[in-house]
mmCIF file of C-alpha atoms in Angstrom:
data_model
loop_
_atom_site.group_PDB
_atom_site.id
_atom_site.type_symbol
_atom_site.label_atom_id
_atom_site.label_comp_id
_atom_site.label_asym_id
_atom_site.label_seq_id
_atom_site.Cartn_x
_atom_site.Cartn_y
_atom_site.Cartn_z
ATOM 1 C CA MET A 1 -13.204 -2.790 -13.473
ATOM 2 C CA GLN A 2 -16.131 -5.225 -13.249
ATOM 3 C CA LEU A 3 -15.846 -8.377 -11.365
ATOM 4 C CA VAL A 4 -18.016 -11.138 -11.220
ATOM 5 C CA VAL A 5 -18.118 -12.881 -7.733
ATOM 6 C CA LEU A 6 -19.162 -16.517 -6.928
ATOM 7 C CA PRO A 7 -19.283 -17.202 -3.293
ATOM 8 C CA GLY A 8 -19.273 -21.200 -3.624
ATOM 9 C CA ASP A 9 -19.944 -23.589 -0.644
ATOM 10 C CA GLY A 10 -18.808 -24.260 2.846
ATOM 11 C CA ILE A 11 -16.323 -21.730 3.629
ATOM 12 C CA GLY A 12 -16.822 -19.882 0.723
ATOM 13 C CA PRO A 13 -19.241 -16.760 1.073
ATOM 14 C CA GLU A 14 -17.006 -16.170 4.732
ATOM 15 C CA ILE A 15 -13.846 -15.981 2.592
ATOM 16 C CA THR A 16 -15.451 -13.841 -0.134
ATOM 17 C CA THR A 17 -16.959 -11.522 2.237
ATOM 18 C CA ALA A 18 -13.144 -10.767 3.670
ATOM 19 C CA THR A 19 -11.795 -10.722 0.264
ATOM 20 C CA SER A 20 -14.533 -7.727 -0.437
ATOM 21 C CA LEU A 21 -13.225 -5.938 1.952
ATOM 22 C CA VAL A 22 -9.655 -5.955 0.911
ATOM 23 C CA LEU A 23 -10.730 -5.423 -2.366
ATOM 24 C CA ARG A 24 -13.171 -2.347 -1.607
ATOM 25 C CA ALA A 25 -10.039 -0.758 0.507
ATOM 26 C CA ALA A 26 -7.569 -1.277 -2.635
ATOM 27 C CA SER A 27 -10.257 0.093 -4.876
ATOM 28 C CA GLU A 28 -10.979 3.818 -2.847
ATOM 29 C CA ARG A 29 -7.117 3.398 -2.552
ATOM 30 C CA PHE A 30 -6.171 3.395 -6.049
ATOM 31 C CA GLN A 31 -9.219 4.729 -7.474
ATOM 32 C CA LEU A 32 -9.735 1.643 -9.327
ATOM 33 C CA ASN A 33 -13.537 2.195 -9.683
ATOM 34 C CA LEU A 34 -14.432 -1.832 -9.083
ATOM 35 C CA ARG A 35 -17.963 -3.039 -9.012
ATOM 36 C CA LEU A 36 -18.787 -6.296 -7.507
ATOM 37 C CA GLU A 37 -21.762 -8.308 -8.934
ATOM 38 C CA GLU A 38 -22.620 -10.855 -6.987
ATOM 39 C CA HIS A 39 -24.262 -14.187 -8.138
ATOM 40 C CA ALA A 40 -25.209 -17.610 -6.059
ATOM 41 C CA VAL A 41 -23.220 -21.010 -7.447
ATOM 42 C CA GLY A 42 -22.978 -24.637 -6.008
ATOM 43 C CA HIS A 43 -25.327 -25.559 -3.578
ATOM 44 C CA ALA A 44 -27.129 -22.219 -3.114
ATOM 45 C CA SER A 45 -27.594 -22.094 -6.699
ATOM 46 C CA LEU A 46 -28.718 -25.955 -7.267
ATOM 47 C CA LYS A 47 -31.357 -24.667 -4.431
ATOM 48 C CA GLN A 48 -32.611 -21.886 -6.091
ATOM 49 C CA PHE A 49 -32.189 -22.410 -9.713
ATOM 50 C CA GLY A 50 -31.887 -25.958 -10.124
ATOM 51 C CA THR A 51 -28.804 -26.237 -11.266
ATOM 52 C CA THR A 52 -25.167 -25.296 -9.274
ATOM 53 C CA VAL A 53 -23.927 -22.955 -12.386
ATOM 54 C CA ARG A 54 -27.184 -21.342 -14.211
ATOM 55 C CA PRO A 55 -26.809 -20.992 -18.145
ATOM 56 C CA GLU A 56 -26.796 -17.219 -17.869
ATOM 57 C CA LEU A 57 -24.176 -17.264 -15.550
ATOM 58 C CA LEU A 58 -21.195 -17.748 -18.019
ATOM 59 C CA ASP A 59 -22.522 -14.627 -20.390
ATOM 60 C CA ILE A 60 -22.389 -12.288 -17.351
ATOM 61 C CA VAL A 61 -18.970 -13.827 -16.719
ATOM 62 C CA ARG A 62 -17.950 -12.913 -20.492
ATOM 63 C CA ALA A 63 -19.008 -9.498 -20.040
ATOM 64 C CA ALA A 64 -17.178 -8.263 -16.842
ATOM 65 C CA ASP A 65 -13.734 -7.683 -16.712
ATOM 66 C CA GLY A 66 -12.710 -10.698 -14.186
ATOM 67 C CA LEU A 67 -14.034 -13.700 -11.944
ATOM 68 C CA ILE A 68 -13.691 -14.568 -8.015
ATOM 69 C CA LEU A 69 -14.803 -17.888 -7.431
ATOM 70 C CA GLY A 70 -15.232 -18.754 -3.913
ATOM 71 C CA PRO A 71 -14.366 -22.737 -3.354
ATOM 72 C CA THR A 72 -17.578 -24.605 -4.462
ATOM 73 C CA ALA A 73 -18.109 -28.480 -3.196
ATOM 74 C CA THR A 74 -16.992 -29.980 -5.934
ATOM 75 C CA PHE A 75 -16.666 -33.115 -4.910
ATOM 76 C CA ASP A 76 -21.020 -33.317 -4.451
ATOM 77 C CA PHE A 77 -21.267 -32.567 -7.911
ATOM 78 C CA LYS A 78 -21.394 -35.967 -9.610
ATOM 79 C CA ASP A 79 -24.855 -35.757 -12.085
ATOM 80 C CA GLU A 80 -24.447 -32.695 -14.712
ATOM 81 C CA ALA A 81 -28.310 -34.391 -15.827
ATOM 82 C CA ARG A 82 -29.322 -33.191 -12.263
ATOM 83 C CA GLY A 83 -28.280 -29.813 -12.629
ATOM 84 C CA GLU A 84 -24.908 -30.786 -10.932
ATOM 85 C CA ILE A 85 -22.006 -28.988 -12.793
ATOM 86 C CA ASN A 86 -18.403 -28.205 -11.318
ATOM 87 C CA PRO A 87 -18.201 -24.779 -11.635
ATOM 88 C CA SER A 88 -14.362 -24.580 -11.523
ATOM 89 C CA ARG A 89 -14.221 -26.769 -14.383
ATOM 90 C CA HIS A 90 -17.189 -24.987 -16.580
ATOM 91 C CA PHE A 91 -15.460 -22.225 -16.199
ATOM 92 C CA ARG A 92 -11.969 -23.135 -16.662
ATOM 93 C CA LYS A 93 -12.823 -25.238 -19.707
ATOM 94 C CA SER A 94 -15.596 -22.768 -21.201
ATOM 95 C CA LEU A 95 -13.280 -19.410 -20.972
ATOM 96 C CA ASP A 96 -10.427 -21.791 -22.235
ATOM 97 C CA LEU A 97 -8.250 -20.706 -18.952
ATOM 98 C CA TYR A 98 -5.250 -23.025 -20.181
ATOM 99 C CA ALA A 99 -2.952 -21.535 -17.240
ATOM 100 C CA ASN A 100 -3.457 -21.860 -13.354
ATOM 101 C CA VAL A 101 -0.470 -19.551 -11.889
ATOM 102 C CA ARG A 102 0.303 -20.731 -8.228
ATOM 103 C CA PRO A 103 2.568 -18.721 -6.521
ATOM 104 C CA ALA A 104 4.355 -20.083 -3.048
ATOM 105 C CA ARG A 105 6.715 -18.325 -0.846
ATOM 106 C CA THR A 106 7.335 -17.900 2.578
ATOM 107 C CA TYR A 107 6.587 -14.470 5.030
ATOM 108 C CA ALA A 108 8.641 -12.600 7.563
ATOM 109 C CA GLY A 109 6.958 -13.784 11.330
ATOM 110 C CA ARG A 110 6.103 -17.343 9.638
ATOM 111 C CA PRO A 111 8.976 -18.791 9.042
ATOM 112 C CA GLY A 112 8.447 -21.604 5.951
ATOM 113 C CA ARG A 113 9.091 -25.346 6.975
ATOM 114 C CA LEU A 114 12.420 -25.486 4.723
ATOM 115 C CA GLY A 115 13.708 -21.854 5.091
ATOM 116 C CA GLU A 116 13.001 -19.233 3.105
ATOM 117 C CA PHE A 117 11.723 -19.357 -1.141
ATOM 118 C CA ASP A 118 9.802 -17.328 -3.292
ATOM 119 C CA LEU A 119 8.341 -19.734 -6.762
ATOM 120 C CA VAL A 120 5.457 -19.919 -8.738
ATOM 121 C CA VAL A 121 3.768 -23.697 -10.103
ATOM 122 C CA VAL A 122 2.496 -23.135 -13.853
ATOM 123 C CA ARG A 123 -0.094 -25.847 -14.510
ATOM 124 C CA GLU A 124 -2.119 -26.769 -17.888
ATOM 125 C CA ASN A 125 -5.093 -26.513 -17.021
ATOM 126 C CA THR A 126 -7.616 -27.675 -19.751
ATOM 127 C CA GLU A 127 -6.453 -31.209 -20.677
ATOM 128 C CA GLY A 128 -4.173 -34.093 -18.630
ATOM 129 C CA PHE A 129 -5.187 -36.567 -16.711
ATOM 130 C CA TYR A 130 -8.500 -34.718 -15.871
ATOM 131 C CA ALA A 131 -11.175 -36.814 -17.203
ATOM 132 C CA ASP A 132 -13.777 -34.044 -16.809
ATOM 133 C CA ARG A 133 -11.520 -31.966 -18.827
ATOM 134 C CA ASN A 134 -10.288 -33.721 -21.821
ATOM 135 C CA MET A 135 -12.794 -34.840 -24.121
ATOM 136 C CA GLU A 136 -14.771 -32.367 -26.517
ATOM 137 C CA GLN A 137 -17.676 -35.021 -25.304
ATOM 138 C CA GLY A 138 -18.285 -37.273 -22.701
ATOM 139 C CA ASN A 139 -15.754 -38.296 -20.465
ATOM 140 C CA GLY A 140 -12.364 -39.806 -20.254
ATOM 141 C CA GLU A 141 -13.002 -42.603 -17.623
ATOM 142 C CA MET A 142 -14.561 -45.655 -18.900
ATOM 143 C CA LEU A 143 -15.835 -48.243 -16.915
ATOM 144 C CA VAL A 144 -15.279 -51.246 -19.214
ATOM 145 C CA THR A 145 -16.438 -53.796 -16.923
ATOM 146 C CA PRO A 146 -17.381 -53.600 -13.039
ATOM 147 C CA ASP A 147 -13.612 -54.319 -11.994
ATOM 148 C CA VAL A 148 -12.044 -52.469 -14.757
ATOM 149 C CA VAL A 149 -11.340 -48.733 -15.868
ATOM 150 C CA ILE A 150 -9.503 -46.665 -18.185
ATOM 151 C CA SER A 151 -8.798 -43.297 -17.769
ATOM 152 C CA LEU A 152 -7.624 -41.469 -20.598
ATOM 153 C CA ARG A 153 -4.889 -38.561 -20.883
ATOM 154 C CA ARG A 154 -4.987 -36.079 -23.420
ATOM 155 C CA ILE A 155 -1.943 -34.047 -24.473
ATOM 156 C CA THR A 156 -2.367 -31.429 -27.389
ATOM 157 C CA ARG A 157 1.011 -29.556 -28.869
ATOM 158 C CA LEU A 158 -1.631 -26.366 -28.829
ATOM 159 C CA CYS A 159 -2.193 -26.600 -25.143
ATOM 160 C CA CYS A 160 2.294 -27.598 -24.166
ATOM 161 C CA GLU A 161 3.179 -24.314 -26.892
ATOM 162 C CA ARG A 162 0.772 -22.336 -25.038
ATOM 163 C CA ILE A 163 1.425 -22.808 -21.451
ATOM 164 C CA ALA A 164 5.386 -23.409 -22.121
ATOM 165 C CA HIS A 165 5.191 -19.304 -23.232
ATOM 166 C CA ALA A 166 3.189 -18.913 -20.102
ATOM 167 C CA ALA A 167 5.439 -19.749 -17.970
ATOM 168 C CA CYS A 168 8.577 -18.438 -20.150
ATOM 169 C CA ARG A 169 7.242 -14.950 -20.307
ATOM 170 C CA LEU A 170 6.405 -15.099 -16.152
ATOM 171 C CA ALA A 171 10.143 -16.268 -15.733
ATOM 172 C CA MET A 172 11.486 -13.410 -17.863
ATOM 173 C CA LYS A 173 9.667 -10.871 -15.444
ATOM 174 C CA ARG A 174 11.289 -12.774 -12.254
ATOM 175 C CA ARG A 175 14.874 -14.388 -11.877
ATOM 176 C CA ARG A 176 15.356 -15.833 -15.288
ATOM 177 C CA HIS A 177 15.376 -19.448 -14.274
ATOM 178 C CA LEU A 178 12.342 -22.423 -15.807
ATOM 179 C CA THR A 179 12.293 -25.715 -14.328
ATOM 180 C CA ILE A 180 10.097 -28.407 -16.315
ATOM 181 C CA VAL A 181 8.642 -31.105 -14.312
ATOM 182 C CA HIS A 182 7.730 -34.218 -15.883
ATOM 183 C CA LYS A 183 7.771 -38.127 -16.463
ATOM 184 C CA ALA A 184 9.319 -38.730 -20.118
ATOM 185 C CA ASN A 185 11.215 -41.759 -18.825
ATOM 186 C CA VAL A 186 7.882 -43.326 -18.749
ATOM 187 C CA LEU A 187 5.166 -41.673 -20.460
ATOM 188 C CA LYS A 188 7.867 -41.609 -23.199
ATOM 189 C CA ILE A 189 5.071 -40.201 -26.284
ATOM 190 C CA GLY A 190 2.862 -37.658 -23.890
ATOM 191 C CA ASP A 191 5.362 -35.949 -21.502
ATOM 192 C CA GLY A 192 8.300 -36.572 -24.336
ATOM 193 C CA MET A 193 6.342 -34.285 -26.520
ATOM 194 C CA PHE A 194 5.591 -31.456 -23.530
ATOM 195 C CA LEU A 195 9.055 -32.096 -22.580
ATOM 196 C CA ASP A 196 10.723 -30.877 -25.933
ATOM 197 C CA ILE A 197 8.113 -28.035 -26.897
ATOM 198 C CA CYS A 198 8.960 -26.355 -23.164
ATOM 199 C CA ARG A 199 12.811 -26.689 -24.729
ATOM 200 C CA GLU A 200 11.755 -25.432 -27.642
ATOM 201 C CA ALA A 201 9.838 -22.285 -26.569
ATOM 202 C CA ALA A 202 12.199 -21.487 -24.000
ATOM 203 C CA LYS A 203 14.655 -20.690 -27.205
ATOM 204 C CA ALA A 204 12.711 -17.571 -27.984
ATOM 205 C CA TYR A 205 13.881 -16.286 -24.269
ATOM 206 C CA PRO A 206 17.160 -14.681 -24.575
ATOM 207 C CA GLY A 207 19.101 -15.287 -21.029
ATOM 208 C CA LEU A 208 16.493 -17.798 -19.578
ATOM 209 C CA GLU A 209 18.106 -20.967 -17.590
ATOM 210 C CA VAL A 210 16.158 -24.078 -18.488
ATOM 211 C CA ASP A 211 16.583 -27.480 -16.369
ATOM 212 C CA ASP A 212 13.732 -30.484 -16.414
ATOM 213 C CA ILE A 213 13.292 -32.779 -13.498
ATOM 214 C CA LEU A 214 11.311 -35.658 -13.482
ATOM 215 C CA VAL A 215 8.029 -35.466 -11.021
ATOM 216 C CA ASP A 216 8.802 -37.892 -8.144
ATOM 217 C CA ALA A 217 12.463 -36.741 -8.100
ATOM 218 C CA MET A 218 10.802 -33.244 -7.992
ATOM 219 C CA MET A 219 8.509 -33.504 -5.457
ATOM 220 C CA ALA A 220 12.345 -34.935 -3.053
ATOM 221 C CA HIS A 221 14.038 -31.716 -4.943
ATOM 222 C CA VAL A 222 10.796 -29.066 -3.136
ATOM 223 C CA VAL A 223 11.261 -30.686 -0.122
ATOM 224 C CA ARG A 224 14.595 -30.694 0.269
ATOM 225 C CA SER A 225 15.406 -27.204 -1.299
ATOM 226 C CA PRO A 226 12.778 -25.113 -2.733
ATOM 227 C CA ASP A 227 14.998 -22.254 -2.840
ATOM 228 C CA ARG A 228 16.482 -23.065 -5.679
ATOM 229 C CA PHE A 229 13.029 -22.841 -8.092
ATOM 230 C CA ASP A 230 11.807 -20.075 -10.040
ATOM 231 C CA VAL A 231 9.133 -21.016 -12.108
ATOM 232 C CA ILE A 232 7.768 -23.860 -12.348
ATOM 233 C CA VAL A 233 5.821 -25.596 -15.643
ATOM 234 C CA ALA A 234 4.128 -28.861 -15.532
ATOM 235 C CA THR A 235 1.214 -30.812 -16.793
ATOM 236 C CA ASN A 236 -2.703 -30.566 -15.299
ATOM 237 C CA MET A 237 -1.962 -33.177 -12.530
ATOM 238 C CA PHE A 238 1.548 -33.274 -12.098
ATOM 239 C CA GLY A 239 1.217 -29.157 -11.383
ATOM 240 C CA ASP A 240 -2.303 -29.764 -9.360
ATOM 241 C CA ILE A 241 -0.041 -31.719 -7.016
ATOM 242 C CA LEU A 242 2.966 -29.976 -6.608
ATOM 243 C CA SER A 243 1.477 -26.489 -6.194
ATOM 244 C CA ASP A 244 -0.401 -27.967 -3.275
ATOM 245 C CA LEU A 245 2.891 -28.972 -1.663
ATOM 246 C CA THR A 246 4.869 -26.074 -2.175
ATOM 247 C CA ALA A 247 2.134 -23.943 -0.520
ATOM 248 C CA GLU A 248 1.708 -26.249 2.266
ATOM 249 C CA LEU A 249 5.660 -25.556 2.228
ATOM 250 C CA SER A 250 5.478 -22.182 2.832
ATOM 251 C CA GLY A 251 3.374 -22.765 6.094
ATOM 252 C CA SER A 252 -0.297 -23.317 4.638
ATOM 253 C CA LEU A 253 -2.543 -24.308 1.654
ATOM 254 C CA GLY A 254 -4.234 -21.105 2.687
ATOM 255 C CA LEU A 255 -1.342 -18.706 1.593
ATOM 256 C CA GLY A 256 -1.291 -19.725 -1.926
ATOM 257 C CA GLY A 257 -2.635 -17.875 -4.521
ATOM 258 C CA SER A 258 -4.334 -19.250 -7.741
ATOM 259 C CA LEU A 259 -5.321 -17.670 -10.836
ATOM 260 C CA ASN A 260 -6.514 -19.399 -14.127
ATOM 261 C CA VAL A 261 -6.050 -17.125 -16.888
ATOM 262 C CA GLY A 262 -6.687 -17.696 -20.342
ATOM 263 C CA ASP A 263 -6.280 -14.958 -24.008
ATOM 264 C CA ARG A 264 -8.948 -13.182 -22.917
ATOM 265 C CA TYR A 265 -10.189 -13.988 -19.740
ATOM 266 C CA ALA A 266 -9.259 -14.685 -16.231
ATOM 267 C CA MET A 267 -10.235 -16.165 -13.189
ATOM 268 C CA ALA A 268 -9.376 -15.622 -9.091
ATOM 269 C CA GLN A 269 -10.049 -18.995 -7.096
ATOM 270 C CA ALA A 270 -8.683 -20.102 -3.620
ATOM 271 C CA ALA A 271 -6.481 -22.949 -4.017
ATOM 272 C CA HIS A 272 -7.760 -24.832 -1.332
ATOM 273 C CA GLY A 273 -11.387 -26.557 -1.184
ATOM 274 C CA SER A 274 -14.598 -25.605 0.900
ATOM 275 C CA ALA A 275 -14.012 -27.058 4.073
ATOM 276 C CA PRO A 276 -17.613 -27.753 4.959
ATOM 277 C CA ASP A 277 -16.395 -28.518 8.143
ATOM 278 C CA ILE A 278 -15.497 -25.583 9.703
ATOM 279 C CA ALA A 279 -18.020 -23.567 7.701
ATOM 280 C CA GLY A 280 -20.055 -20.761 9.984
ATOM 281 C CA GLN A 281 -16.935 -20.759 12.284
ATOM 282 C CA ASP A 282 -15.323 -17.193 11.205
ATOM 283 C CA ILE A 283 -11.983 -19.594 11.395
ATOM 284 C CA ALA A 284 -11.065 -20.068 7.709
ATOM 285 C CA ASN A 285 -8.389 -18.276 6.322
ATOM 286 C CA PRO A 286 -9.131 -16.070 3.775
ATOM 287 C CA VAL A 287 -5.383 -15.348 3.187
ATOM 288 C CA SER A 288 -5.780 -17.612 -0.467
ATOM 289 C CA LEU A 289 -8.620 -16.135 -1.821
ATOM 290 C CA ILE A 290 -7.239 -12.673 -1.298
ATOM 291 C CA LEU A 291 -3.856 -13.033 -2.826
ATOM 292 C CA SER A 292 -5.663 -14.520 -6.216
ATOM 293 C CA THR A 293 -7.726 -11.779 -6.521
ATOM 294 C CA ALA A 294 -4.654 -9.729 -5.660
ATOM 295 C CA LEU A 295 -3.152 -11.893 -9.031
ATOM 296 C CA LEU A 296 -6.488 -10.738 -10.679
ATOM 297 C CA LEU A 297 -6.003 -7.491 -10.277
ATOM 298 C CA GLY A 298 -2.479 -7.816 -11.685
ATOM 299 C CA TRP A 299 -3.401 -9.402 -14.685
ATOM 300 C CA TYR A 300 -5.803 -6.748 -15.731
ATOM 301 C CA GLY A 301 -3.581 -4.042 -14.942
ATOM 302 C CA GLU A 302 -1.309 -5.476 -17.519
ATOM 303 C CA LYS A 303 -3.911 -6.372 -20.381
ATOM 304 C CA SER A 304 -5.520 -2.854 -19.862
ATOM 305 C CA GLY A 305 -2.056 -0.958 -19.672
ATOM 306 C CA ALA A 306 -3.909 0.944 -16.168
ATOM 307 C CA ALA A 307 -0.712 0.961 -13.970
ATOM 308 C CA ARG A 308 -2.942 1.384 -10.856
ATOM 309 C CA TYR A 309 -4.305 -2.191 -10.855
ATOM 310 C CA GLU A 310 -0.705 -3.498 -10.781
ATOM 311 C CA GLU A 311 -0.114 -0.916 -7.853
ATOM 312 C CA ALA A 312 -3.059 -2.239 -6.101
ATOM 313 C CA ALA A 313 -1.997 -5.619 -6.359
ATOM 314 C CA ARG A 314 1.731 -5.127 -5.084
ATOM 315 C CA ALA A 315 -0.025 -3.406 -1.973
ATOM 316 C CA ILE A 316 -2.386 -6.309 -1.543
ATOM 317 C CA GLU A 317 0.402 -8.598 -1.601
ATOM 318 C CA ALA A 318 2.254 -6.596 0.717
ATOM 319 C CA ALA A 319 -0.527 -5.252 3.236
ATOM 320 C CA VAL A 320 -0.902 -9.612 3.553
ATOM 321 C CA ALA A 321 2.736 -10.227 4.047
ATOM 322 C CA LYS A 322 2.755 -7.252 7.182
ATOM 323 C CA ALA A 323 -0.362 -8.962 8.625
ATOM 324 C CA ILE A 324 0.698 -12.544 8.588
ATOM 325 C CA GLY A 325 4.268 -11.096 10.147
ATOM 326 C CA GLU A 326 2.389 -8.801 12.861
ATOM 327 C CA GLY A 327 -0.037 -12.169 13.620
ATOM 328 C CA ARG A 328 -3.264 -10.271 12.313
ATOM 329 C CA ALA A 329 -4.324 -13.589 10.556
ATOM 330 C CA THR A 330 -5.980 -16.711 11.165
ATOM 331 C CA ARG A 331 -5.057 -19.134 14.094
ATOM 332 C CA ASP A 332 -3.730 -21.612 11.526
ATOM 333 C CA VAL A 333 -0.930 -19.090 10.544
ATOM 334 C CA GLY A 334 -0.004 -18.255 13.932
ATOM 335 C CA GLY A 335 -2.816 -15.522 14.521
ATOM 336 C CA ARG A 336 -5.958 -14.908 16.714
ATOM 337 C CA LEU A 337 -8.429 -13.194 14.254
ATOM 338 C CA GLY A 338 -11.374 -14.533 12.570
ATOM 339 C CA THR A 339 -11.960 -14.880 9.005
ATOM 340 C CA ILE A 340 -13.921 -11.438 8.537
ATOM 341 C CA ALA A 341 -11.145 -9.583 10.833
ATOM 342 C CA ALA A 342 -8.556 -10.996 9.317
ATOM 343 C CA GLY A 343 -9.465 -9.402 5.633
ATOM 344 C CA ALA A 344 -10.576 -6.327 7.646
ATOM 345 C CA ALA A 345 -6.778 -6.137 8.904
ATOM 346 C CA ILE A 346 -5.264 -6.267 5.562
ATOM 347 C CA ALA A 347 -7.893 -3.680 4.324
ATOM 348 C CA GLU A 348 -6.839 -1.512 7.341
ATOM 349 C CA MET A 349 -3.449 -1.616 6.305
ATOM 350 C CA LEU A 350 -4.105 -1.038 2.529
ATOM 351 C CA GLN A 351 -6.174 2.224 4.151
ATOM 352 C CA GLY A 352 -3.353 3.149 6.350
ATOM 353 C CA GLU A 353 -0.631 3.486 3.585
#
């Protein structure tokens, strides 16, 4: 399995190094023959090549079996004419990675803020209120006058249908419960169509329990009793906000894995940002990126029919849970280890089983 690794900015290189330790241990134990090909992206690429994402990188990624993207300084990149391309948006849009899968669960030894739970947010990833990805050309935000801004949201039947089916398929593998999150009482046309399509799609999955909740009420429900939810599907911005909340409820945003998936490609990506304020201090939590790469291995195993990749994914998740339970983790989740040592501890657990 050929993986392109883009370390990114801030804490990206550190957590990518820790993740590579885990991947190499998994590759050795499960005979995955993983090949990691590293390239610069973000500020390092801008300094070296004059652009945050050089043009040939997309072809390199397409020729590989998967992509690992470390966090990048997205807010710094404002002018594409000057080479300041948002790497995350670039790959999500160019590879049509329409589903962002964001699991959140609690761990023994690190109790969640509101009891135990295990859920997944499935977020539409290519349109919605995100102005940088909902237009064929140009941007979905317009400055009409110095004092007036108009932001456009795009909702399409195709994107609603495919994210609905992605969420339904996942729910059928878990506890067969799907919750649709929307704001159809106000956004009657756009969210109304999203809600109707999700309901209609769910009819094709016998035994799937379906409910729907308004997004503002959902924030209260998930804080009150996150254990009642299994798979949650939402439009882009609602899903983005909700998945950060559920990850934090599990103990830390640094515990939330994230996989961006399309019909042909997938990209593992930490759920958090580049945290430049702690970069280089060896204190960043690598678990989010490690869990994201486990999701990537699982996706590849299912796609290729090679069960050992799915076994490796489950083993990585189990090793992460064990490490957190034993306190062999970074300080933000109750441990005492640095970034690299935390990755090494998880790798050691994989090798020792």
